PDB file of C-alpha atoms in Angstrom:
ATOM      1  CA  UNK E  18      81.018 116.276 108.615  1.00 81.00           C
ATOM      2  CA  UNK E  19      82.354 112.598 109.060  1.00 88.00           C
ATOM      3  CA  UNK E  20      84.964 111.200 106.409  1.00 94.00           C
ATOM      4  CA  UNK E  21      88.280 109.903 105.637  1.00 96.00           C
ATOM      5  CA  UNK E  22      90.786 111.567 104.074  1.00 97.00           C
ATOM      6  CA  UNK E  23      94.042 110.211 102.528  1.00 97.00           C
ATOM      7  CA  UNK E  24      97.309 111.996 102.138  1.00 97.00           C
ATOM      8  CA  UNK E  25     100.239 111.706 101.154  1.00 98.00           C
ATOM      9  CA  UNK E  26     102.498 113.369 103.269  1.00 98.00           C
ATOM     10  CA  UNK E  27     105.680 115.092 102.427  1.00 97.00           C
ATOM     11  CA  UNK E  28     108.865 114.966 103.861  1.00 96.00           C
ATOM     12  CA  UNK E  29     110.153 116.919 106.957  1.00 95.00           C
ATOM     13  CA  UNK E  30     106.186 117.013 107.947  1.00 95.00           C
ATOM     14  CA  UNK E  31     105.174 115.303 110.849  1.00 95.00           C
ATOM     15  CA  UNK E  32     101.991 113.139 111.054  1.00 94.00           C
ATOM     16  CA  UNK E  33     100.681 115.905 113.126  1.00 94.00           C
ATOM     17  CA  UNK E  34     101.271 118.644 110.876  1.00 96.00           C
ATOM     18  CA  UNK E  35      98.936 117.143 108.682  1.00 96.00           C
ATOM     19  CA  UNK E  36      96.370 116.816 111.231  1.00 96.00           C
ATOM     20  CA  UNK E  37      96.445 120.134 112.682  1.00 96.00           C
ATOM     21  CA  UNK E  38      95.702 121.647 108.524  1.00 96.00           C
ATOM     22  CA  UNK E  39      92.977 119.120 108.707  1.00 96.00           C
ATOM     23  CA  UNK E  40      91.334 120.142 112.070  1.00 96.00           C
ATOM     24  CA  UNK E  41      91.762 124.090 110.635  1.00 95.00           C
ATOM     25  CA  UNK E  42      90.075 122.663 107.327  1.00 94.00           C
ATOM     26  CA  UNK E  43      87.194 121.092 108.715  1.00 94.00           C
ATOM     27  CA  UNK E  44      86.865 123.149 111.824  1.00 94.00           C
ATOM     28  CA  UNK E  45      86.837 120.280 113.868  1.00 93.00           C
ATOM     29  CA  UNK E  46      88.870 118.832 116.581  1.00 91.00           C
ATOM     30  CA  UNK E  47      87.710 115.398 116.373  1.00 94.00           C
ATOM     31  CA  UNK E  48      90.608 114.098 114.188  1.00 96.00           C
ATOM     32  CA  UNK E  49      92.680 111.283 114.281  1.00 94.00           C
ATOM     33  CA  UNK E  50      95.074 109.379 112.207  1.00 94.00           C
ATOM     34  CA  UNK E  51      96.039 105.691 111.048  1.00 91.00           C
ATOM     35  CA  UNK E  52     100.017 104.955 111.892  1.00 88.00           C
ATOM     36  CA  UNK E  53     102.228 107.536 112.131  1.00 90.00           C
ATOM     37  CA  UNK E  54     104.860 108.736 109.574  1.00 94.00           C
ATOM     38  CA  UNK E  55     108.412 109.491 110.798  1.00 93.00           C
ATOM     39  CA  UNK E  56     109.018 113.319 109.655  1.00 94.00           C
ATOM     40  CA  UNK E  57     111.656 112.113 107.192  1.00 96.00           C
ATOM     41  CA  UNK E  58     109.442 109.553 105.653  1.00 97.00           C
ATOM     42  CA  UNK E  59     106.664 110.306 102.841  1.00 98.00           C
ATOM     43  CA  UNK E  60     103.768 108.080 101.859  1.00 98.00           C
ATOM     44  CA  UNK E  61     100.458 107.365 102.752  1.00 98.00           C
ATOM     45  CA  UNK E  62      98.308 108.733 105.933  1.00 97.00           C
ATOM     46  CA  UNK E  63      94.568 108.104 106.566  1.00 97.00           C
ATOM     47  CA  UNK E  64      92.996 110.643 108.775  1.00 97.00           C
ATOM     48  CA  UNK E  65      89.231 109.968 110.400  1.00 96.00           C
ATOM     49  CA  UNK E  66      86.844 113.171 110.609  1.00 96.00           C
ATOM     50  CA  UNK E  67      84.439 113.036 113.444  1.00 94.00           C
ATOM     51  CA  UNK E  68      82.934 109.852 113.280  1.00 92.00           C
ATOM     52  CA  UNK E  69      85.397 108.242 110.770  1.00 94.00           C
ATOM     53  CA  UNK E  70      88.029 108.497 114.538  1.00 95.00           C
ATOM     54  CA  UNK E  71      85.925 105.287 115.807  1.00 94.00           C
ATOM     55  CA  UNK E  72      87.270 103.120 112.982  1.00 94.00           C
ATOM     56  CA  UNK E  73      91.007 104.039 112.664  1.00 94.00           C
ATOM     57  CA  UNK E  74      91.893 101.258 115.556  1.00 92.00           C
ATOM     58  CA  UNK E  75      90.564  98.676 112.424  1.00 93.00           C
ATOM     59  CA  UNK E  76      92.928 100.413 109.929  1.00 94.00           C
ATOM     60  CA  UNK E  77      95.499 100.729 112.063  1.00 90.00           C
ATOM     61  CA  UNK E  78      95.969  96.445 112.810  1.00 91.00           C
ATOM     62  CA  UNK E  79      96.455  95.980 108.714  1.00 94.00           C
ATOM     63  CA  UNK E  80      99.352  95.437 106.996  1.00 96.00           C
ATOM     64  CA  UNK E  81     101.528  97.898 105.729  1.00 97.00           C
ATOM     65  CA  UNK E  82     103.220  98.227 102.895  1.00 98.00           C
ATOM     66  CA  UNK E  83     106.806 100.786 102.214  1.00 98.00           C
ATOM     67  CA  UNK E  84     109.144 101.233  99.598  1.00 98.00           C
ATOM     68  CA  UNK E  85     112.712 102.127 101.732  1.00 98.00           C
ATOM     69  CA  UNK E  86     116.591 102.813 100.874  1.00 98.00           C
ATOM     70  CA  UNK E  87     119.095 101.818 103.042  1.00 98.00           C
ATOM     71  CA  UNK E  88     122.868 103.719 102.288  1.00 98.00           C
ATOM     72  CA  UNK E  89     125.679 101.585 103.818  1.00 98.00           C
ATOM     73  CA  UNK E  90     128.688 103.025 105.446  1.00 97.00           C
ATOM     74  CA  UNK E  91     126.917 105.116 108.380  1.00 97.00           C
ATOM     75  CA  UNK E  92     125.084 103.529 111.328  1.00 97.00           C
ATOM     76  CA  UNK E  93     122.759 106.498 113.653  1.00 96.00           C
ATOM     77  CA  UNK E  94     121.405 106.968 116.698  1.00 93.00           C
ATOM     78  CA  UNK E  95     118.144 107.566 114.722  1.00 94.00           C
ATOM     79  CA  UNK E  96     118.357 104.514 112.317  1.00 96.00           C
ATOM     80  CA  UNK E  97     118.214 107.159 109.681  1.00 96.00           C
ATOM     81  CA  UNK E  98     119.114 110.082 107.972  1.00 97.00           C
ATOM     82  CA  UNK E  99     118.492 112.202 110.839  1.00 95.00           C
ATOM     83  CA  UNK E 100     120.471 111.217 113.227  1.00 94.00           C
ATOM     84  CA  UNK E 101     123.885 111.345 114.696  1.00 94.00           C
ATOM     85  CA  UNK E 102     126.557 109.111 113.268  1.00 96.00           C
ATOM     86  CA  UNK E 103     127.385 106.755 115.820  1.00 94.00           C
ATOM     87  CA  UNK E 104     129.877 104.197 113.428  1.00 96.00           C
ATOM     88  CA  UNK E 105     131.224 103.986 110.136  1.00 95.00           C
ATOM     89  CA  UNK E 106     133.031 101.387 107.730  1.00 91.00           C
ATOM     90  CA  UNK E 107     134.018 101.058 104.679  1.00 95.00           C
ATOM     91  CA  UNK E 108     131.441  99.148 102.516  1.00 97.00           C
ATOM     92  CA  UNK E 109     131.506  95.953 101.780  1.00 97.00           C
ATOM     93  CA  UNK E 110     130.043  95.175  98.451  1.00 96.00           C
ATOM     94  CA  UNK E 111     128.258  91.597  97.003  1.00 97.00           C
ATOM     95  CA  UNK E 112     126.251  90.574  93.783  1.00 97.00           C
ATOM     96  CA  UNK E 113     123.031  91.086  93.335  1.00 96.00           C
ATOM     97  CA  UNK E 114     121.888  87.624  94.431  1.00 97.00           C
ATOM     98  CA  UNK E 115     123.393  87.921  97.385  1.00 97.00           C
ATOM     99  CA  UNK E 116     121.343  91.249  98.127  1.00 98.00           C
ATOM    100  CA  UNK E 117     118.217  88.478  97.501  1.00 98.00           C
ATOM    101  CA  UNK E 118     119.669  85.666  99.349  1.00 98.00           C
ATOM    102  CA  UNK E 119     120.157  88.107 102.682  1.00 98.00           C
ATOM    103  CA  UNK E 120     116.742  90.440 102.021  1.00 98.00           C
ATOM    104  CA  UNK E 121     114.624  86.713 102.379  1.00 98.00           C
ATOM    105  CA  UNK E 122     116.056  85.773 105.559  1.00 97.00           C
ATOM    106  CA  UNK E 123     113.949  88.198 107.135  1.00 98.00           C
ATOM    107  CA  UNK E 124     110.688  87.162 105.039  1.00 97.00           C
ATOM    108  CA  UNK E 125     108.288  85.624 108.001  1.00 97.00           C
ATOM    109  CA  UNK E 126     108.238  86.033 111.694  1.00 97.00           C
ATOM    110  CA  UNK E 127     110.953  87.803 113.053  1.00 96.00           C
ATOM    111  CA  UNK E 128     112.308  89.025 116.131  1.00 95.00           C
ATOM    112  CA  UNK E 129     112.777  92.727 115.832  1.00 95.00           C
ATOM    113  CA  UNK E 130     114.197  95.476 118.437  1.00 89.00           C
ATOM    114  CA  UNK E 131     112.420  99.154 118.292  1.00 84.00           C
ATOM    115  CA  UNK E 132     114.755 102.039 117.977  1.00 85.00           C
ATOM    116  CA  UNK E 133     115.257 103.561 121.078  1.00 79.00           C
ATOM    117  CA  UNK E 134     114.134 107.104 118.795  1.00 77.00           C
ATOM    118  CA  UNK E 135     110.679 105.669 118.901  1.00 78.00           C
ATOM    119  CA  UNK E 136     107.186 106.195 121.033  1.00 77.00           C
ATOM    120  CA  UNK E 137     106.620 102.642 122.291  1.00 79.00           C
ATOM    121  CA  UNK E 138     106.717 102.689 126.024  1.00 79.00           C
ATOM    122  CA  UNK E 139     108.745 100.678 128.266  1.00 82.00           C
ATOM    123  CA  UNK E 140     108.383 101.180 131.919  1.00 79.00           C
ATOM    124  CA  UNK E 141     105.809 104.311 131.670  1.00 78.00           C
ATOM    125  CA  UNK E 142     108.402 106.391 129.791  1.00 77.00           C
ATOM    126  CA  UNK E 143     108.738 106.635 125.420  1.00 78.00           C
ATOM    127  CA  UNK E 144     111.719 105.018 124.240  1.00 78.00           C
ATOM    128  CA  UNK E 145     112.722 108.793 122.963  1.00 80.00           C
ATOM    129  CA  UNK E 146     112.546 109.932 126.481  1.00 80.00           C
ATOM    130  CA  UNK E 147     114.780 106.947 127.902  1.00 78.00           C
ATOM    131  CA  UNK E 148     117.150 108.430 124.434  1.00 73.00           C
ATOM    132  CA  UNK E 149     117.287 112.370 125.016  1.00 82.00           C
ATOM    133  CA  UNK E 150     117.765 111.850 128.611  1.00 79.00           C
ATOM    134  CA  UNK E 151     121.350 109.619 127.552  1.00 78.00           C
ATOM    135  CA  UNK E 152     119.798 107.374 130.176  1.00 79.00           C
ATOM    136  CA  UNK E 153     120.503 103.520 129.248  1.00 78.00           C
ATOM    137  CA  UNK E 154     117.129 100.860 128.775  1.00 79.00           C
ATOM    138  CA  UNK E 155     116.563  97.646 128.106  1.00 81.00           C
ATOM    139  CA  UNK E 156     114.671  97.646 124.965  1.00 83.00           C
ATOM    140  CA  UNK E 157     112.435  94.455 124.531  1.00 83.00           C
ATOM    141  CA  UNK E 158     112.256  92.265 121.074  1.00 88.00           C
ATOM    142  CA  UNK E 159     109.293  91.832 119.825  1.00 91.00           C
ATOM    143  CA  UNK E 160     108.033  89.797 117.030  1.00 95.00           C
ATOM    144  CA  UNK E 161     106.868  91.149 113.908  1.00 96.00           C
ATOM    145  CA  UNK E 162     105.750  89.316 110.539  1.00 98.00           C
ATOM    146  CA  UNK E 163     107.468  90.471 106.752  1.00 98.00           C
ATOM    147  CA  UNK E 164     105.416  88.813 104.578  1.00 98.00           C
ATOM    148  CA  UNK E 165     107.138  89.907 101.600  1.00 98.00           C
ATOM    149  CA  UNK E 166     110.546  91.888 100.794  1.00 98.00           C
ATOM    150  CA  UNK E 167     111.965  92.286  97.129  1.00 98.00           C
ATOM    151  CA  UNK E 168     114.812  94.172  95.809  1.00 98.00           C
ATOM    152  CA  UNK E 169     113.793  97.116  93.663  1.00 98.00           C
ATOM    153  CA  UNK E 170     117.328  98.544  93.252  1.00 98.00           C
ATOM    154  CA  UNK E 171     121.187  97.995  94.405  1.00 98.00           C
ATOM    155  CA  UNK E 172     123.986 100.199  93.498  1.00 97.00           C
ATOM    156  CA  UNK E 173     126.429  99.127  95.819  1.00 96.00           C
ATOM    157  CA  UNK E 174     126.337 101.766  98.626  1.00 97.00           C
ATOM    158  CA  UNK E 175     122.650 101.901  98.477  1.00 98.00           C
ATOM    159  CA  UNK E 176     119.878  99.126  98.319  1.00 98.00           C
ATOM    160  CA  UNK E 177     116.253 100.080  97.728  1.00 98.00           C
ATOM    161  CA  UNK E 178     113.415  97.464  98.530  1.00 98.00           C
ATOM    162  CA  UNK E 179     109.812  96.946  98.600  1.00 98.00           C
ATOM    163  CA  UNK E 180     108.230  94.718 101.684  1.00 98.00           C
ATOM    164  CA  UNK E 181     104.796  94.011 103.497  1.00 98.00           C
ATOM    165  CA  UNK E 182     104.766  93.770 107.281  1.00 98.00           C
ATOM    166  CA  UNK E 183     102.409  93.499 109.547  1.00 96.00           C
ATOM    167  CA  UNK E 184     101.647  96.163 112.371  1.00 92.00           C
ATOM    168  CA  UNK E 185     104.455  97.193 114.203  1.00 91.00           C
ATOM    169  CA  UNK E 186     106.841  96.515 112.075  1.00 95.00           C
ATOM    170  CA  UNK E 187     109.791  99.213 112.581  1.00 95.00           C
ATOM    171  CA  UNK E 188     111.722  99.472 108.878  1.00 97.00           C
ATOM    172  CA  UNK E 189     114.374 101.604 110.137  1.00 96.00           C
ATOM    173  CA  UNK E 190     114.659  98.496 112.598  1.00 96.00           C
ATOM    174  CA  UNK E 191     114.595  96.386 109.309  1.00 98.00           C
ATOM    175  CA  UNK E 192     116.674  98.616 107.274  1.00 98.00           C
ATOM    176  CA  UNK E 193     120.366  98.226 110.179  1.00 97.00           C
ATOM    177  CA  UNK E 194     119.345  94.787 110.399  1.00 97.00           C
ATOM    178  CA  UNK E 195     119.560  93.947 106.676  1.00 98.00           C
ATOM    179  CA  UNK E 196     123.111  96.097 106.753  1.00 98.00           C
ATOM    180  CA  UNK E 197     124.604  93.830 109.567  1.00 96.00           C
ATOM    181  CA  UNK E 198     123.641  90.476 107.649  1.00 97.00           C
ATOM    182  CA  UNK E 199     125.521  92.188 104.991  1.00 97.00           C
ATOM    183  CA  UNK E 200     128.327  93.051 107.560  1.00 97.00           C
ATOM    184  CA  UNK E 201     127.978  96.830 106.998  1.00 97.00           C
ATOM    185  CA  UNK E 202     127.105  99.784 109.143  1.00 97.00           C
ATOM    186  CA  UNK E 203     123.839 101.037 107.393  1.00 97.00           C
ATOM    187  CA  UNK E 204     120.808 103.784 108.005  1.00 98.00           C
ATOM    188  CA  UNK E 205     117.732 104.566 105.860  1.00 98.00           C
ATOM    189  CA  UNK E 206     117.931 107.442 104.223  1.00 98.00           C
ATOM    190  CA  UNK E 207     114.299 106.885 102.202  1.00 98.00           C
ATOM    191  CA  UNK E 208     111.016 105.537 103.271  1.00 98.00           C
ATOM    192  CA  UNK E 209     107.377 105.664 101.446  1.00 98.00           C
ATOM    193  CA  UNK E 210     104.080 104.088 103.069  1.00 98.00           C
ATOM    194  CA  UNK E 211     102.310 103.155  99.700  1.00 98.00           C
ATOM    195  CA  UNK E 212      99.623 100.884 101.249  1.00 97.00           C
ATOM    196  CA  UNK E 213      97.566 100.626 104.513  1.00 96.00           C
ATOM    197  CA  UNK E 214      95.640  97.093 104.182  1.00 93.00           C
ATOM    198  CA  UNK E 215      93.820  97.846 100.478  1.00 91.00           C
ATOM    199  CA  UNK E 216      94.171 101.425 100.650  1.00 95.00           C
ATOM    200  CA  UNK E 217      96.816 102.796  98.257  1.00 96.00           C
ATOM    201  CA  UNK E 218      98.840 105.639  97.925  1.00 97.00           C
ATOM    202  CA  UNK E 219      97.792 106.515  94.044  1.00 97.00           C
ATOM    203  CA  UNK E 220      94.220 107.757  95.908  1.00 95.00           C
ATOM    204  CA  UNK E 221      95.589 110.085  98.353  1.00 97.00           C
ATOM    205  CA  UNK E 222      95.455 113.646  98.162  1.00 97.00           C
ATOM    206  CA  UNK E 223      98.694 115.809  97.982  1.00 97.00           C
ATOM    207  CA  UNK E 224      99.387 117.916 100.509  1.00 96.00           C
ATOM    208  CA  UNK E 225      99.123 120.720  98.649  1.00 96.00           C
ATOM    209  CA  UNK E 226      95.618 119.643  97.721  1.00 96.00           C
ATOM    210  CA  UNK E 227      94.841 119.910 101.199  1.00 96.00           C
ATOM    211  CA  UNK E 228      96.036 123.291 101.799  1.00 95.00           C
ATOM    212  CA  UNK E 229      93.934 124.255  99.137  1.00 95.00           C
ATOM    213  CA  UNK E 230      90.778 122.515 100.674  1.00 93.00           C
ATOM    214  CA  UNK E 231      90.793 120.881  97.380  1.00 94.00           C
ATOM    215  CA  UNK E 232      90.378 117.246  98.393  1.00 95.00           C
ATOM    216  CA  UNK E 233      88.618 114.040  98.321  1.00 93.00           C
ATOM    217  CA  UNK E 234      86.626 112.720 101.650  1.00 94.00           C
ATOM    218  CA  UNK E 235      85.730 108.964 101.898  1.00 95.00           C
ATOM    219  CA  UNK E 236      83.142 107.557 103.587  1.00 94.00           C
ATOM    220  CA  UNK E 237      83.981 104.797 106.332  1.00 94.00           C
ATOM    221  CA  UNK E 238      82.900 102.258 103.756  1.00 93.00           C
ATOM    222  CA  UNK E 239      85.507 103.035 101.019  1.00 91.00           C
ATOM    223  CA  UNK E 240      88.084 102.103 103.413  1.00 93.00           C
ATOM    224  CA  UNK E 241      87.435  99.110 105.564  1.00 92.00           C
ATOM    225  CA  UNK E 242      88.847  96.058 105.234  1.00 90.00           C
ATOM    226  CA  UNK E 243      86.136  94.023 106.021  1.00 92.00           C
ATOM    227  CA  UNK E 244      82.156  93.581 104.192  1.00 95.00           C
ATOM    228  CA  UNK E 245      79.821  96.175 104.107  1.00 96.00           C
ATOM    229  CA  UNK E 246      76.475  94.519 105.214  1.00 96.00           C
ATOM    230  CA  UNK E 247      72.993  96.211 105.074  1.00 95.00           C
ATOM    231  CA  UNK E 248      70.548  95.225 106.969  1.00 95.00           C
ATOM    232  CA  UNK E 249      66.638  95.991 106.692  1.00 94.00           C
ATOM    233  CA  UNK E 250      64.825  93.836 109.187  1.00 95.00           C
ATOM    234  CA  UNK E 251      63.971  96.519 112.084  1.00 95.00           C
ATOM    235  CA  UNK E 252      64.330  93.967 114.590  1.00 95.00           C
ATOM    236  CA  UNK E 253      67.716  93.396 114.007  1.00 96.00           C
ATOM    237  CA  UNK E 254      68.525  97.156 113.691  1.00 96.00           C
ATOM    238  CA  UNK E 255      66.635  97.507 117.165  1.00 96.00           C
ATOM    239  CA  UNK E 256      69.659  95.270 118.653  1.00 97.00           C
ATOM    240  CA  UNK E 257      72.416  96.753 117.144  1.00 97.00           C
ATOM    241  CA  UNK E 258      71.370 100.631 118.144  1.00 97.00           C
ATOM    242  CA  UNK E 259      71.234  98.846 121.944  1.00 96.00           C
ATOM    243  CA  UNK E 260      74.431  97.405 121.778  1.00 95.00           C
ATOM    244  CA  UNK E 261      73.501  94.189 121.627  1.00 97.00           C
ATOM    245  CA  UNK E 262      74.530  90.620 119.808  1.00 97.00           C
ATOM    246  CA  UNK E 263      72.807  89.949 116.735  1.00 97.00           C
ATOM    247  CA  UNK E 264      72.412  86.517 114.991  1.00 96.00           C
ATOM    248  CA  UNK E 265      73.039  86.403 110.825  1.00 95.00           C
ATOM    249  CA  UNK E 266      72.278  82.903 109.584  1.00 90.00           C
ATOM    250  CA  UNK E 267      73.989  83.461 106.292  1.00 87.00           C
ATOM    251  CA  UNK E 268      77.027  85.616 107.400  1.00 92.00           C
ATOM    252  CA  UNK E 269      81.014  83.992 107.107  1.00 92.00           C
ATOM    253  CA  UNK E 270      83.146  86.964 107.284  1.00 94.00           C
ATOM    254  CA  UNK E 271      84.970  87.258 110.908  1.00 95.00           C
ATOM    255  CA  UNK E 272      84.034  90.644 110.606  1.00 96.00           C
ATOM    256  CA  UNK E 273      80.805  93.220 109.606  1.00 97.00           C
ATOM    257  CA  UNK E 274      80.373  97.001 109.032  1.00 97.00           C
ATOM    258  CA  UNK E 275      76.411  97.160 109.507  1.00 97.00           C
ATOM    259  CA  UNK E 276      74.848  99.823 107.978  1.00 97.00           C
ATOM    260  CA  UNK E 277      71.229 101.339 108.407  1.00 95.00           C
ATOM    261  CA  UNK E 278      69.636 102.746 105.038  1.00 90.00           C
ATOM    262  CA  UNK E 279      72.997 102.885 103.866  1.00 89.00           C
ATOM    263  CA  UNK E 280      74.585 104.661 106.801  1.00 93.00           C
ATOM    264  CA  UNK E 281      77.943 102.925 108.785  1.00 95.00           C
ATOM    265  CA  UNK E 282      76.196 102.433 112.317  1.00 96.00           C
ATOM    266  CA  UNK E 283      78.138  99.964 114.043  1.00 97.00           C
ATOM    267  CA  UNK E 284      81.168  97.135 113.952  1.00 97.00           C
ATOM    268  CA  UNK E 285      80.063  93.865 114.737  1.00 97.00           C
ATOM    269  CA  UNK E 286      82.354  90.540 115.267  1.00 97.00           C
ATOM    270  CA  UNK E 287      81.514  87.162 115.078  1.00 96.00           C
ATOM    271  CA  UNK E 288      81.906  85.559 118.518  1.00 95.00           C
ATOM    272  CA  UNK E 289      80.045  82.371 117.924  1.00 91.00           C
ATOM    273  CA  UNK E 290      78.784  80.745 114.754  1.00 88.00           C
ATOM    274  CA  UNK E 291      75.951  83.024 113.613  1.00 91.00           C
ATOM    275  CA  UNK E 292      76.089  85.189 116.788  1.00 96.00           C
ATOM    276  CA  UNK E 293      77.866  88.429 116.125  1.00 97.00           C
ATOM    277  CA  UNK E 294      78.733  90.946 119.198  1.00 97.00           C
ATOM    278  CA  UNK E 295      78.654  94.558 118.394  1.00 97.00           C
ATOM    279  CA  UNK E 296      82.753  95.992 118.546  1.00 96.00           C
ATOM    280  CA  UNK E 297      82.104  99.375 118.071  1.00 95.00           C
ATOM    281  CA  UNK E 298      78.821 101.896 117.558  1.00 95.00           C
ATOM    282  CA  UNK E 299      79.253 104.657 114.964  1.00 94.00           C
ATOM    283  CA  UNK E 300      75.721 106.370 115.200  1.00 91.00           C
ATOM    284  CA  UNK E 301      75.085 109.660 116.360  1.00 88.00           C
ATOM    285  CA  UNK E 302      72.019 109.576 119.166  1.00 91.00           C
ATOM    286  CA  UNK E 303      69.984 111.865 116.956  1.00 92.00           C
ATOM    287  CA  UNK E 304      70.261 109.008 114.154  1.00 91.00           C
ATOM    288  CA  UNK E 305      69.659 106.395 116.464  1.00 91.00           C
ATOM    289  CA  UNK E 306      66.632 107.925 117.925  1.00 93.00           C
ATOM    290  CA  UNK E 307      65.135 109.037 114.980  1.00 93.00           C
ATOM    291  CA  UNK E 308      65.325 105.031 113.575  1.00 93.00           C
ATOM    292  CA  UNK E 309      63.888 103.786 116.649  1.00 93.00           C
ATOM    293  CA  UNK E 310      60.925 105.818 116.534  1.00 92.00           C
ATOM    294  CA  UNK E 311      60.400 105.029 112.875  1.00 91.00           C
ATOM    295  CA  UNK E 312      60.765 101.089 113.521  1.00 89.00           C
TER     296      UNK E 312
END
């Protein structure tokens, strides 16, 4: 069975929790997920099924979209609510349009530096490694793009906002950055993933849907973010079940998800005006072979 399933996971789970109840679910081991979810966060996950794994590299380059709290007064190791208090202040307090003012400095490209309590590598080894092992790194910037941040709520030692980013954005990294512009030690102690790209969070499953086995599985074309093209002429199919480019006179979109008789069999990218060159193959040989004899 090939699908994709969204969740939304709970707190204190870990994005591979939910997997492994999936792989039990679906007996399957061919599972895979879109962005991970810190354990203390919540929100939305997209897991791939079988063949639904080949398109969660597509998912996982859209932008993301989280609803966090940042509580002033306590900086951690973590960058959240997790971890070990490293600095405290007293808080320093402004009006709200102040809050605004600060919260669209970071709107656009930024520079941004990773937690060191994260998985991105730096010199073979996870940042978390470099971290547990008290052994000091150089962690590298990197820019990142906030393409929209808006204040949903500030009580004075707490600020909740809504933003946009683009992939690899870290909003604990966001979240102790926002606190020093306000000249406060700060860590989140909330964060919710409500949108991968157009996939929302109101059409996830609960996770206690899921341990039911009472849950909804999309097909690959509910959930990319590019056009859904069928195509009938055989001798186009031929090409695209080889591998090979494939000219569409009529096509604009950078991207395709071809389909064959309404099944998703391959990814194709435009390289070249109307020459498009195949990204990704999501047919199964017995499909393909059973097309090619009927063409």
């Amino acid at each position: 069975m090939d699908g994709i399933l969204l969740i939304n996971k709970p707190e204190n789970y870990t994005s591979y929790d939910i997997i492994k109840v999936v792989k039990n679910l679906f007996n399957t081991k061919k599972v895979g997920h879109c962005g991970t979810l810190d354990p203390f966060a919540c929100g939305l996950l997209i897991v791939g099924i079988n063949k639904a794994t080949k398109i969660m590299s597509f998912l996982e380059h859209e932008s993301k979209e989280y609803i966090a709290t940042i509580r002033f007064g306590s900086f951690t190791d973590t960058y959240d609510l997790t971890g070990k208090e490293i600095s405290s202040s007293n808080i320093l307090v402004y009006n709200e349009d102040k809050i605004i003012e600060v919260l669209n400095l970071f709107k656009g490209e930024i520079n941004q530096t990773p937690p060191i309590y994260s998985s991105i590598h730096v010199d073979g080894k996870h940042l978390y490694e470099y971290a547990r092992n008290n052994e000091i790194v150089d962690i590298p910037t990197r820019k990142v793009n906030i393409y929209d941040i808006d204040l949903i709520k500030y009580t004075g030692d707490t600020l909740t906002f809504k933003t946009k980013c683009s992939r690899g954005t870290y909003i604990r990294s966001l979240g102790v950055d926002i606190s020093r512009k306000l000249n406060n030690d700060g860590h989140l102690s909330f964060l919710k993933r409500t949108k991968i790209g157009n996939v929302k969070l109101e059409e996830a499953n609960s996770y206690d849907d899921l341990l039911k086995g009472n849950v909804k599985l999309l097909s690959i074309k509910d959930c990319v973010p590019f056009k859904v093209l069928n195509i009938f002429d055989s001798s186009i199919l031929k090409r695209v079940y080889y591998g090979q480019d494939i000219i569409l006179k009529n096509e604009t979109d950078e991207r395709l998800l071809i389909c064959d008789i309404d099944k998703e069999i391959a990814v194709y990218k435009k390289i070249d005006k109307n020459i498009y060159h195949c990204e990704r193959g999501l047919f199964d040989e017995d499909f393909k072979s059973r097309r090619l004899k009927e063409f």
